[in-house]
Coordinates of C-alpha atoms and ligand atoms in Angstrom, one line a residue:
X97 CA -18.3 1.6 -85.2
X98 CA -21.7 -0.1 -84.8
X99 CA -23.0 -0.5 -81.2
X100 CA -22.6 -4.5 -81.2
X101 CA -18.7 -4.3 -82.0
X102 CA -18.4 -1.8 -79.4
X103 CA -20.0 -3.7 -77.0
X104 CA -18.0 -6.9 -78.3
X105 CA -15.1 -4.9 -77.9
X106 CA -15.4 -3.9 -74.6
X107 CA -15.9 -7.4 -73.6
X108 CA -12.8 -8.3 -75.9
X109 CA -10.8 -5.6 -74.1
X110 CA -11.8 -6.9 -70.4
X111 CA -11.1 -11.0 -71.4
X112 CA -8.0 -9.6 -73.1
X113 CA -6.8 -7.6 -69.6
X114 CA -6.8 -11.2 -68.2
X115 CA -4.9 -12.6 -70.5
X116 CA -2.5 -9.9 -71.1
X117 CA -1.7 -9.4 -66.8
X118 CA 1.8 -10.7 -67.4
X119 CA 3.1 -8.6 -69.8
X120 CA 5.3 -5.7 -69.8
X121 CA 4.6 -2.8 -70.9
X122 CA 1.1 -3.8 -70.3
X123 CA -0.6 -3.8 -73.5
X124 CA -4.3 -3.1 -74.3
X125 CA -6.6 -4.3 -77.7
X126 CA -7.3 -1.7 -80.3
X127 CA -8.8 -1.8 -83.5
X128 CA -7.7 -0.1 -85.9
X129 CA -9.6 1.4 -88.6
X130 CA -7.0 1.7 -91.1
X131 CA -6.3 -1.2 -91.2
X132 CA -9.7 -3.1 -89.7
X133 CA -7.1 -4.8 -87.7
X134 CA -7.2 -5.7 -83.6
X135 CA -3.5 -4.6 -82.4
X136 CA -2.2 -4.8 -78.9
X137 CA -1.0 -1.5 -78.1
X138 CA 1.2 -0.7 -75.1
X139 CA -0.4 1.1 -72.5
X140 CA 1.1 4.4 -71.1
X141 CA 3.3 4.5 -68.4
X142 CA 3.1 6.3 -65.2
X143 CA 3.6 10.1 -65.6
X144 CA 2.1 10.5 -69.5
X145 CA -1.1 10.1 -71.3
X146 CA -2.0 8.9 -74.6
X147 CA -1.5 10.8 -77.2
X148 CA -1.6 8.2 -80.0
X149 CA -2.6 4.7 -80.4
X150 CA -0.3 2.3 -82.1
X151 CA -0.7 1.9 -85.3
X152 CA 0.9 -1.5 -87.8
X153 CA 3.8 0.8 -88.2
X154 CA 4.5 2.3 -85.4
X155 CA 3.9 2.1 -81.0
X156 CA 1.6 3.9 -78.8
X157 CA 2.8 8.0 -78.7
X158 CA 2.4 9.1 -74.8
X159 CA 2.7 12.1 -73.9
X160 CA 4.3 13.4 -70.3
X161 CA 1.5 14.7 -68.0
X162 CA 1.2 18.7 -67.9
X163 CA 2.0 20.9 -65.0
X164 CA -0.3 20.1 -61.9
X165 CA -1.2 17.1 -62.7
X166 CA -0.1 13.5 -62.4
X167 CA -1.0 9.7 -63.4
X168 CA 0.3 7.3 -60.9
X169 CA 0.2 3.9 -63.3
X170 CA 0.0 2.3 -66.9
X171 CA -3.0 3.3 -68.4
X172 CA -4.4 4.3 -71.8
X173 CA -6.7 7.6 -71.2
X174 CA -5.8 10.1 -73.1
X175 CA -5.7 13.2 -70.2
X176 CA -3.7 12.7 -66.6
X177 CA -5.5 13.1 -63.3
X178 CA -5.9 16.8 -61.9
X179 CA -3.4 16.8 -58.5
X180 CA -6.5 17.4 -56.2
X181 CA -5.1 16.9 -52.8
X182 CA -5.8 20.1 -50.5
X183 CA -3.7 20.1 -47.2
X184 CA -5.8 20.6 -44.4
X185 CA -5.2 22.8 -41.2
X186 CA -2.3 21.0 -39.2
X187 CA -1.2 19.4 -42.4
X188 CA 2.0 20.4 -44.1
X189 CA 3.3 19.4 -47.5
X190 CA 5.0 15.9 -47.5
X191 CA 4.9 15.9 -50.8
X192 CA 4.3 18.3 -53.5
X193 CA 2.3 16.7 -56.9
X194 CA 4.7 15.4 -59.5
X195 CA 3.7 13.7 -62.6
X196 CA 3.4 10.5 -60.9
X197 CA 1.7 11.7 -57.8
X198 CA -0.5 13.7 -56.3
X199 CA 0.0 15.6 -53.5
X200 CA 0.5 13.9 -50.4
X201 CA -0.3 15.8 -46.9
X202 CA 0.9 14.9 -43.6
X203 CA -0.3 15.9 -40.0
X204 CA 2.4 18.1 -38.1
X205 CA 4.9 16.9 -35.7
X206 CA 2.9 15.0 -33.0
X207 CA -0.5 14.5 -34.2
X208 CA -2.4 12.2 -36.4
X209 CA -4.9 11.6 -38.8
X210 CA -8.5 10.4 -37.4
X211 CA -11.0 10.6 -40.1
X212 CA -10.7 14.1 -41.3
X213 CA -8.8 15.6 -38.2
X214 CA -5.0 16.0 -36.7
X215 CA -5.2 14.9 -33.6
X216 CA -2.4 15.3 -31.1
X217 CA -0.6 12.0 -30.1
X218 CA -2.3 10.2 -26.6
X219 CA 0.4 11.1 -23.3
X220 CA 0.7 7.8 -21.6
X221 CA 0.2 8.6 -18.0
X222 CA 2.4 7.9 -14.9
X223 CA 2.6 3.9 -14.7
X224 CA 2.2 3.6 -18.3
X225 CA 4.9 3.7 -21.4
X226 CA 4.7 4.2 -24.5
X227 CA 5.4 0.4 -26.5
X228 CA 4.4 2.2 -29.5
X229 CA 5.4 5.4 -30.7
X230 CA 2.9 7.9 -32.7
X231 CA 3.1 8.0 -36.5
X232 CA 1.3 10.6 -38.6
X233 CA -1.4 8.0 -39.5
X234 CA -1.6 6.5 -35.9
X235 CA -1.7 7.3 -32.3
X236 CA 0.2 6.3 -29.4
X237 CA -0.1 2.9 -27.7
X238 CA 0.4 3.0 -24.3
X239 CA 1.1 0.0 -22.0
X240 CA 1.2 -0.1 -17.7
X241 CA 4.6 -0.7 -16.8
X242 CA 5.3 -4.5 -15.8
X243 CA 7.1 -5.4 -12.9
X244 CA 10.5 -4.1 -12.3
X245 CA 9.7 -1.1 -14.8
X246 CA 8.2 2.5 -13.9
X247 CA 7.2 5.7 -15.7
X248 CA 6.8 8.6 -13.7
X249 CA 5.7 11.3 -16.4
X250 CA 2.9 12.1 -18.8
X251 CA 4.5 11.5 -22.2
X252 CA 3.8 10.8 -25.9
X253 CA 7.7 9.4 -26.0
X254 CA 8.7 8.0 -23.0
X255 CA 9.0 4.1 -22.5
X256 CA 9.0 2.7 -18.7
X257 CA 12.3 2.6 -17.3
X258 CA 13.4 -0.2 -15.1
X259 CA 13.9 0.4 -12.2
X260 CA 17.5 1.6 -10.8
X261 CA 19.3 -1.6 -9.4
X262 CA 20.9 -0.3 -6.4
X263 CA 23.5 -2.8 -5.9
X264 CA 25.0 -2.5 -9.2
X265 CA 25.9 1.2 -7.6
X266 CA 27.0 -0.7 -4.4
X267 CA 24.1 1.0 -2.9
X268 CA 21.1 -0.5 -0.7
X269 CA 17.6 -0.6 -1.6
X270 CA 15.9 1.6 0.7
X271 CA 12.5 1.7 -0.7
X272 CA 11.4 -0.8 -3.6
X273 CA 9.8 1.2 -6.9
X274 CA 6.4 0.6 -7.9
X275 CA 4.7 1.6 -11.6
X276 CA 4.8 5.1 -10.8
X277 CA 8.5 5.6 -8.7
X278 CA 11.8 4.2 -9.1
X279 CA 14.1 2.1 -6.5
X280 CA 15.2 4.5 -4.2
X281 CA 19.1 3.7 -3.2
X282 CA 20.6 4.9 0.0
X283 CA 22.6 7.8 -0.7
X284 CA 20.9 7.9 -4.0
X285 CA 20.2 12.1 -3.1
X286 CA 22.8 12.5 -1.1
X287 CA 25.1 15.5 -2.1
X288 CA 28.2 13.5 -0.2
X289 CA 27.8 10.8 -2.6
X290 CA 30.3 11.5 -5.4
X291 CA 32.6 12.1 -2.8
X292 CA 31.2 9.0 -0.7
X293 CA 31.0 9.9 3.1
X294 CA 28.1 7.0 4.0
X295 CA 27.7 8.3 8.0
X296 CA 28.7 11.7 8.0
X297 CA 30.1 13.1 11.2
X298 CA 26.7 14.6 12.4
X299 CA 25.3 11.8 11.8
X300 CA 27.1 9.5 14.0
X301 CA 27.2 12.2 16.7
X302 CA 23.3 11.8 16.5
X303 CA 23.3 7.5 16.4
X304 CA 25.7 6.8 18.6
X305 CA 23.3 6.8 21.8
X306 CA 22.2 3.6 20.0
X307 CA 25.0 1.4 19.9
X308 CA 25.1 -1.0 22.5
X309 CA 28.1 -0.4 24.9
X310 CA 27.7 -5.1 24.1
X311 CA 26.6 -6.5 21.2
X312 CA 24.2 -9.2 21.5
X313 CA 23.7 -11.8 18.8
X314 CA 20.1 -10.2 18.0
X315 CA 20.7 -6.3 18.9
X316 CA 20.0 -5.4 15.1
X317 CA 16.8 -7.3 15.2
X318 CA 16.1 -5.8 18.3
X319 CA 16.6 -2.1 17.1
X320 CA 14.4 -2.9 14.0
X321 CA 11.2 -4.6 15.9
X322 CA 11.1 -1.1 17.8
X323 CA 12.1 1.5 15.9
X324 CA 8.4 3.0 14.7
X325 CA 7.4 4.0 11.1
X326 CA 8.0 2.0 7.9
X327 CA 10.0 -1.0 9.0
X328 CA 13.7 -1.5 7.0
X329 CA 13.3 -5.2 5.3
X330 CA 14.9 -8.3 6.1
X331 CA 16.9 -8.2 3.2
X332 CA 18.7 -5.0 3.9
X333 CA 19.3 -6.2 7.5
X334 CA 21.3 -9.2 6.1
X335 CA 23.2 -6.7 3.5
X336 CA 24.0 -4.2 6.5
X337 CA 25.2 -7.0 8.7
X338 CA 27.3 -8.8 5.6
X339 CA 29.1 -5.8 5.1
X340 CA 29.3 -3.7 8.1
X341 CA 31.2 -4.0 11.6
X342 CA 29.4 -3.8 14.3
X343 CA 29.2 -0.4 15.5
X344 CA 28.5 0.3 11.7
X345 CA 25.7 -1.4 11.6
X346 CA 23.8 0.8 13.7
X347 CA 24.5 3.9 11.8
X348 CA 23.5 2.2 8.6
X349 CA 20.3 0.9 10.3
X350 CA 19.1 4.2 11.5
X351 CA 20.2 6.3 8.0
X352 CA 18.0 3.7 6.5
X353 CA 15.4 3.7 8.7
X354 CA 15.3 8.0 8.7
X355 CA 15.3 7.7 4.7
X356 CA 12.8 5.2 4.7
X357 CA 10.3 7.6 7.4
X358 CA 11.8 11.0 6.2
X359 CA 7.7 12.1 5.7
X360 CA 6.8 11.2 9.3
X361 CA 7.0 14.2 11.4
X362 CA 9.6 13.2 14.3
X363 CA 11.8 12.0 11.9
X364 CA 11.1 15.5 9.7
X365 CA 12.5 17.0 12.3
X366 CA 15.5 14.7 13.3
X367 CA 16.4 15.4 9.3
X368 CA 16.0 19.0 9.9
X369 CA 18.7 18.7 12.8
X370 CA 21.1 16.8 11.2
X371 CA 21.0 19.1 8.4
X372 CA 21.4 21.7 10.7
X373 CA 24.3 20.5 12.1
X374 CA 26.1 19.5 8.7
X375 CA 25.8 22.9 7.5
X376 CA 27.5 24.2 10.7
X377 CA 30.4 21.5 10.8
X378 CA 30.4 22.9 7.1
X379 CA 31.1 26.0 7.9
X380 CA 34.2 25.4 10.4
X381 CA 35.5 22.8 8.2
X382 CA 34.0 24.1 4.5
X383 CA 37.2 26.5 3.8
X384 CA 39.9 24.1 5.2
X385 CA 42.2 23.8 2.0
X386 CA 44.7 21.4 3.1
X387 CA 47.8 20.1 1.2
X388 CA 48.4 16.2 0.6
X389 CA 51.2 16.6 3.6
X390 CA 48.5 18.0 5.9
X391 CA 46.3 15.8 5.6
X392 CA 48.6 13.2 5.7
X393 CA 50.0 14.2 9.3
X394 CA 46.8 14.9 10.3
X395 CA 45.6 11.1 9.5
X396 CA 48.6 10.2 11.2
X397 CA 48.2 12.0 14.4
X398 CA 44.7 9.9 14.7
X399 CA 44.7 6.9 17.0
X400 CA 44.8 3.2 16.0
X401 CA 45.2 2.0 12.1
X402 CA 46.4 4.2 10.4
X403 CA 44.3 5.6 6.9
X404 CA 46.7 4.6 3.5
X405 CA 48.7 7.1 1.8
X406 CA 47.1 6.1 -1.3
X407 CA 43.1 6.3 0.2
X408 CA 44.7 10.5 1.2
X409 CA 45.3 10.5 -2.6
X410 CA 42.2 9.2 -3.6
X411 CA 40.2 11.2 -1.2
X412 CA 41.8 14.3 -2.7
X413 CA 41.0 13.5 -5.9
X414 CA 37.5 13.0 -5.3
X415 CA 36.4 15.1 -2.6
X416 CA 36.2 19.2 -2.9
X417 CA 38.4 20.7 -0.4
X418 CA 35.9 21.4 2.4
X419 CA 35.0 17.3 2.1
X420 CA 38.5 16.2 2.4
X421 CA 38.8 16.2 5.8
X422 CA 35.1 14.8 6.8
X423 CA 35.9 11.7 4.4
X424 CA 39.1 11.2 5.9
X425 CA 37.7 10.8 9.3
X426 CA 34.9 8.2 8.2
X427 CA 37.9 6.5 6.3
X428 CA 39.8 6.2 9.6
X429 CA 36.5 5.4 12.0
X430 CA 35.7 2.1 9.2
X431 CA 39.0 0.8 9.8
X432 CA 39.0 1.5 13.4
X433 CA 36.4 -1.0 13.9
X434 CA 34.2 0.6 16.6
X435 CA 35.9 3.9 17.1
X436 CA 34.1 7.2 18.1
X437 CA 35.3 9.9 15.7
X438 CA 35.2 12.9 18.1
X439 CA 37.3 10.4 20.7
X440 CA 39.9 10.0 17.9
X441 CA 39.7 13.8 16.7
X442 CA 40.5 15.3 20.6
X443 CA 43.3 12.5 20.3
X444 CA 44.7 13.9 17.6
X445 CA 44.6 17.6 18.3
X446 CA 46.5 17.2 21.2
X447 CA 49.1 15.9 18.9
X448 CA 49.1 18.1 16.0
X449 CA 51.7 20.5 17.6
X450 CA 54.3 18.5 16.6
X451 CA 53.3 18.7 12.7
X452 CA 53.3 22.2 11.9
X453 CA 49.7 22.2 11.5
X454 CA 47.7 25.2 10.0
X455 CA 46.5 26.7 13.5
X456 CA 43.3 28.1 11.3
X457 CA 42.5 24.4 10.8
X458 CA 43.3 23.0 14.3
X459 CA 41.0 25.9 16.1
X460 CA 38.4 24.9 13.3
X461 CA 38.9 21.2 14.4
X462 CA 37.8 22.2 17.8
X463 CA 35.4 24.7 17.5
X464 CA 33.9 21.3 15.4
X465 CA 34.4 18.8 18.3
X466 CA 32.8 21.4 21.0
X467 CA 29.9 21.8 19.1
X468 CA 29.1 18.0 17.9
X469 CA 30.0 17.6 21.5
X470 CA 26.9 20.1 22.6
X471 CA 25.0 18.2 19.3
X472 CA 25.6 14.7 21.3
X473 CA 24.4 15.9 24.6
X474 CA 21.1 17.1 23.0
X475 CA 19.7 14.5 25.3
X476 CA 16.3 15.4 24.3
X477 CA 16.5 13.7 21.2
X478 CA 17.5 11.0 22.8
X479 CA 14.8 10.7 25.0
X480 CA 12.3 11.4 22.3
X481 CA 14.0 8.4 20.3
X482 CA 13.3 6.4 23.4
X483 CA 10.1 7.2 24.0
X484 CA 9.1 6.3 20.2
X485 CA 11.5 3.1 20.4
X486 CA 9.3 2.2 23.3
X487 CA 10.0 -0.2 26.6
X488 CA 11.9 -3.5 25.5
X489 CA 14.3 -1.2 23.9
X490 CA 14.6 0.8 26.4
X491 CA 15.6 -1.8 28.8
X492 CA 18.6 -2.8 27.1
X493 CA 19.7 0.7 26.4
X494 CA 19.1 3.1 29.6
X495 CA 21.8 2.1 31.3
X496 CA 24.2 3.0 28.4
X497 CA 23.2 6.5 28.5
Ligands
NAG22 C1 7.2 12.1 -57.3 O1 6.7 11.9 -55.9 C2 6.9 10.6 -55.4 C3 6.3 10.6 -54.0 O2 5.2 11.4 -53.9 C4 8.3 10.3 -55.4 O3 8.5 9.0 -54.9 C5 8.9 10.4 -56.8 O4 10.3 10.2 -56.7 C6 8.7 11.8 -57.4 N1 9.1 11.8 -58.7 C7 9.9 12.8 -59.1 C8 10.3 12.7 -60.6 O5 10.3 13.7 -58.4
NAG23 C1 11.3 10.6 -12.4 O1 12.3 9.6 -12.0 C2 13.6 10.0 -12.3 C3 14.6 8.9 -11.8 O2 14.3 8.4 -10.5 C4 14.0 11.3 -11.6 O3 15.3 11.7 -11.9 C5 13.0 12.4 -12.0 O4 13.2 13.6 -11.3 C6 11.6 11.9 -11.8 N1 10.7 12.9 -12.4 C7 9.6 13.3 -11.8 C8 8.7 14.3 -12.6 O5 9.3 12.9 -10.7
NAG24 C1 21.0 -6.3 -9.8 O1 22.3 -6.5 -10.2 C2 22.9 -7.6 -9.6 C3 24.4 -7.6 -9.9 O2 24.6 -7.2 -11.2 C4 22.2 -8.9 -10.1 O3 22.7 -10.0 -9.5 C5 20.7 -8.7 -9.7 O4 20.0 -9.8 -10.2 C6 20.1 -7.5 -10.2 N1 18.8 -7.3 -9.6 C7 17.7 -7.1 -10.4 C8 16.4 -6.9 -9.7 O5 17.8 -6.9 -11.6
NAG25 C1 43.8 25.5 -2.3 O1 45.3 25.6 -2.2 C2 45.9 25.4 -3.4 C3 47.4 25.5 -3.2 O2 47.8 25.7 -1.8 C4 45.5 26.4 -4.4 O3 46.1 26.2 -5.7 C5 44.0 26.3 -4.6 O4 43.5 27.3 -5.5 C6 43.3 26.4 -3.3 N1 41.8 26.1 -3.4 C7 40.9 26.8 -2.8 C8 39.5 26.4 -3.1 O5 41.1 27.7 -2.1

């Protein structure tokens, strides 16, 4: 073949891959010395290589690629493509070379590919999520949580969370989340929650100083200007005061105002004290393992409205043994209105007799009352309360004590 035709050829064989796109199998112009003929041969598919071109008589003879190496579309050279691809460090295998592919490498778990390097995935930080996970060919995209969602870990996986809505728990919102922290609920982390005592006994022994012998219209409001520390929000007043009886509403106030201050010091060491006294109430009452009819004449010998047969059931149901008891008696002091629990308890002991009680239990049941008793007249807490309250509180409240 002369120079010219060659060079007329190849121009012949790139105006003739133009025309030509559409068809299948793609073909390609040879010419055919035989014959001194220009055929369109069909090219070799993916996988082979040319072995023979076509001829008048017969088609294009391709041959499958050998071992190690691959070509990956129709073409008409007559070798296939070495599989060159070399996994690098903290690349694994994806895919060994076949006779249509080359090798194909992949960064491990948790990292990808920048430039020439596996790089491990970015950890959004706290107030961030991830929006867009890490692939092995890109890294994380990270996003600050908007409002009403929060992350509070370092994390290549974790999206924000929204934030826990306490009421769907029947809870109140004692502290409103931010990017970093959730909502925190009241009783949220409280180990009586399953079981559901709100005010434990302890605890109303310790608020009671602060109900009012009279309510006034504007006592809660009162009782919130003056108690020190973070103040509890409008918005929980009005939930406390929509669901709670009067007395109630005091013990709710104060809970929420000691979660919502539990890192100030005073209030460190009020927590400290009720804790104290709820693991020694626990320990009189913690063994009590009363039977449905015990309980039942127990709640019968209490003063007042009387707590349902079905409420006992329930209560056994969800409290442990050692809890039955406690839950009953905030069961009985909700319905009671504004009833003092220890008032009610001395009330009932005196009746027991009459019910074959235990006498374990009923000697527990007072060693219980004398010592919230001596917890009550811990004056000094009192006084400290007052003195943080401050004097317009204190003017409504000194003569109650
Ligand atoms: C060859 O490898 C590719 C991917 O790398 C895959 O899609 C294809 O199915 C493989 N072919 C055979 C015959 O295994
Ligand atoms: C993050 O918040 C969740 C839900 O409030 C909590 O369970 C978890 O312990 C928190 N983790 C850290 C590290 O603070
Ligand atoms: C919480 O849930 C209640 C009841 O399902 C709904 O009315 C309220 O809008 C929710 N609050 C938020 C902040 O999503
Ligand atoms: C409580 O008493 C019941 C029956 O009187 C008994 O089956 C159960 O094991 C007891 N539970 C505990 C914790 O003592």
């Amino acid at each position: 073949m002369n120079q010219w035709l060659c060079c007329a050829l190849v121009f012949l064989d790139i105006s003739i891959k133009w025309t030509t796109q559409e068809t299948f199998p793609p073909k390609y112009l040879h010419y055919d010395p035989e014959t001194s003929h220009q055929l369109m041969c069909d090219k070799c598919p993916p996988g082979t290589y040319l072995k023979q071109h076509c001829t008048t008589r017969r088609k294009t003879v391709c041959t499958p690629c050998p071992d190690h190496y691959y070509s990956d579309r129709w073409h008409t050279s007559d070798e296939c493509l070495y599989c060159n691809t070399i996994c690098k460090e903290l690349q694994y295998v994806k895919q060994e070379c076949n006779r249509t592919h080359n090798r194909m490498c992949e960064c491990e778990e948790g990292r990808y590919l920048e430039v020439e390097f596996c790089l491990r995935h970015r950890s959004c930080p706290p107030g961030s999520g991830v929006v867009q996970a890490g692939t092995p060919e890109r890294n994380t995209v990270c996003k600050r949580c908007p409002d009403g969602f929060f992350s509070n870990e370092t994390s290549s996986k974790a999206p924000c969370r929204k934030h826990t809505n306490c009421s769907v728990f029947g809870l109140l919102l004692i502290q409103k989340g931010n990017a970093i922290h959730d909502n925190i609920c009241s009783g949220n982390s409280e180990s009586t929650q399953k079981c559901g005592i709100d005010v434990t006994l302890c605890e109303e022994a310790f608020f009671r100083f602060a109900v009012p012998t009279k309510f006034t219209p504007n006592w809660l409001s009162v009782l919130v200007d003056n108690l020190p520390g973070t103040r509890v929000n409008a918005e929980s007043v009005e939930r406390i005061k929509r669901r709670h009886s009067s007395q109630e509403q005091t013990f709710q106030l104060l809970k929420l105002w000691k979660h919502q201050n539990k890192d100030q010091d005073t209030v460190k060491k009020i927590i400290q004290d009720i804790d104290l006294c709820e693991n020694t109430v626990q320990r009189h009452l913690g063994h009590a393992n009363l039977t449905f009819e015990h309980l039942h004449s127990l709640m019968e010998s209490l003063p007042g409205k009387k707590v349902e047969t079905e409420d006992i059931e329930k209560t056994m149901k969800a409290c442990k043994s050692g809890e039955q008891i406690l839950k009953l008696l905030s069961l009985w002091r909700m319905k009671n209105g504004d009833q003092d629990t220890l008032k009610g308890l001395m009330h009932a002991l005196k009746h027991l007799k009459t019910y074959h009680f235990p006498k374990t239990v009923t000697q527990s049941l007072r060693k219980t009352v004398r010592f919230l008793h001596s917890f009550t007249m811990y004056r000094l807490y009192q006084k400290l309360f007052l003195e943080m309250i401050g004097n317009q509180f204190q003017s409504v409240k000194i003569s109650c004590l």
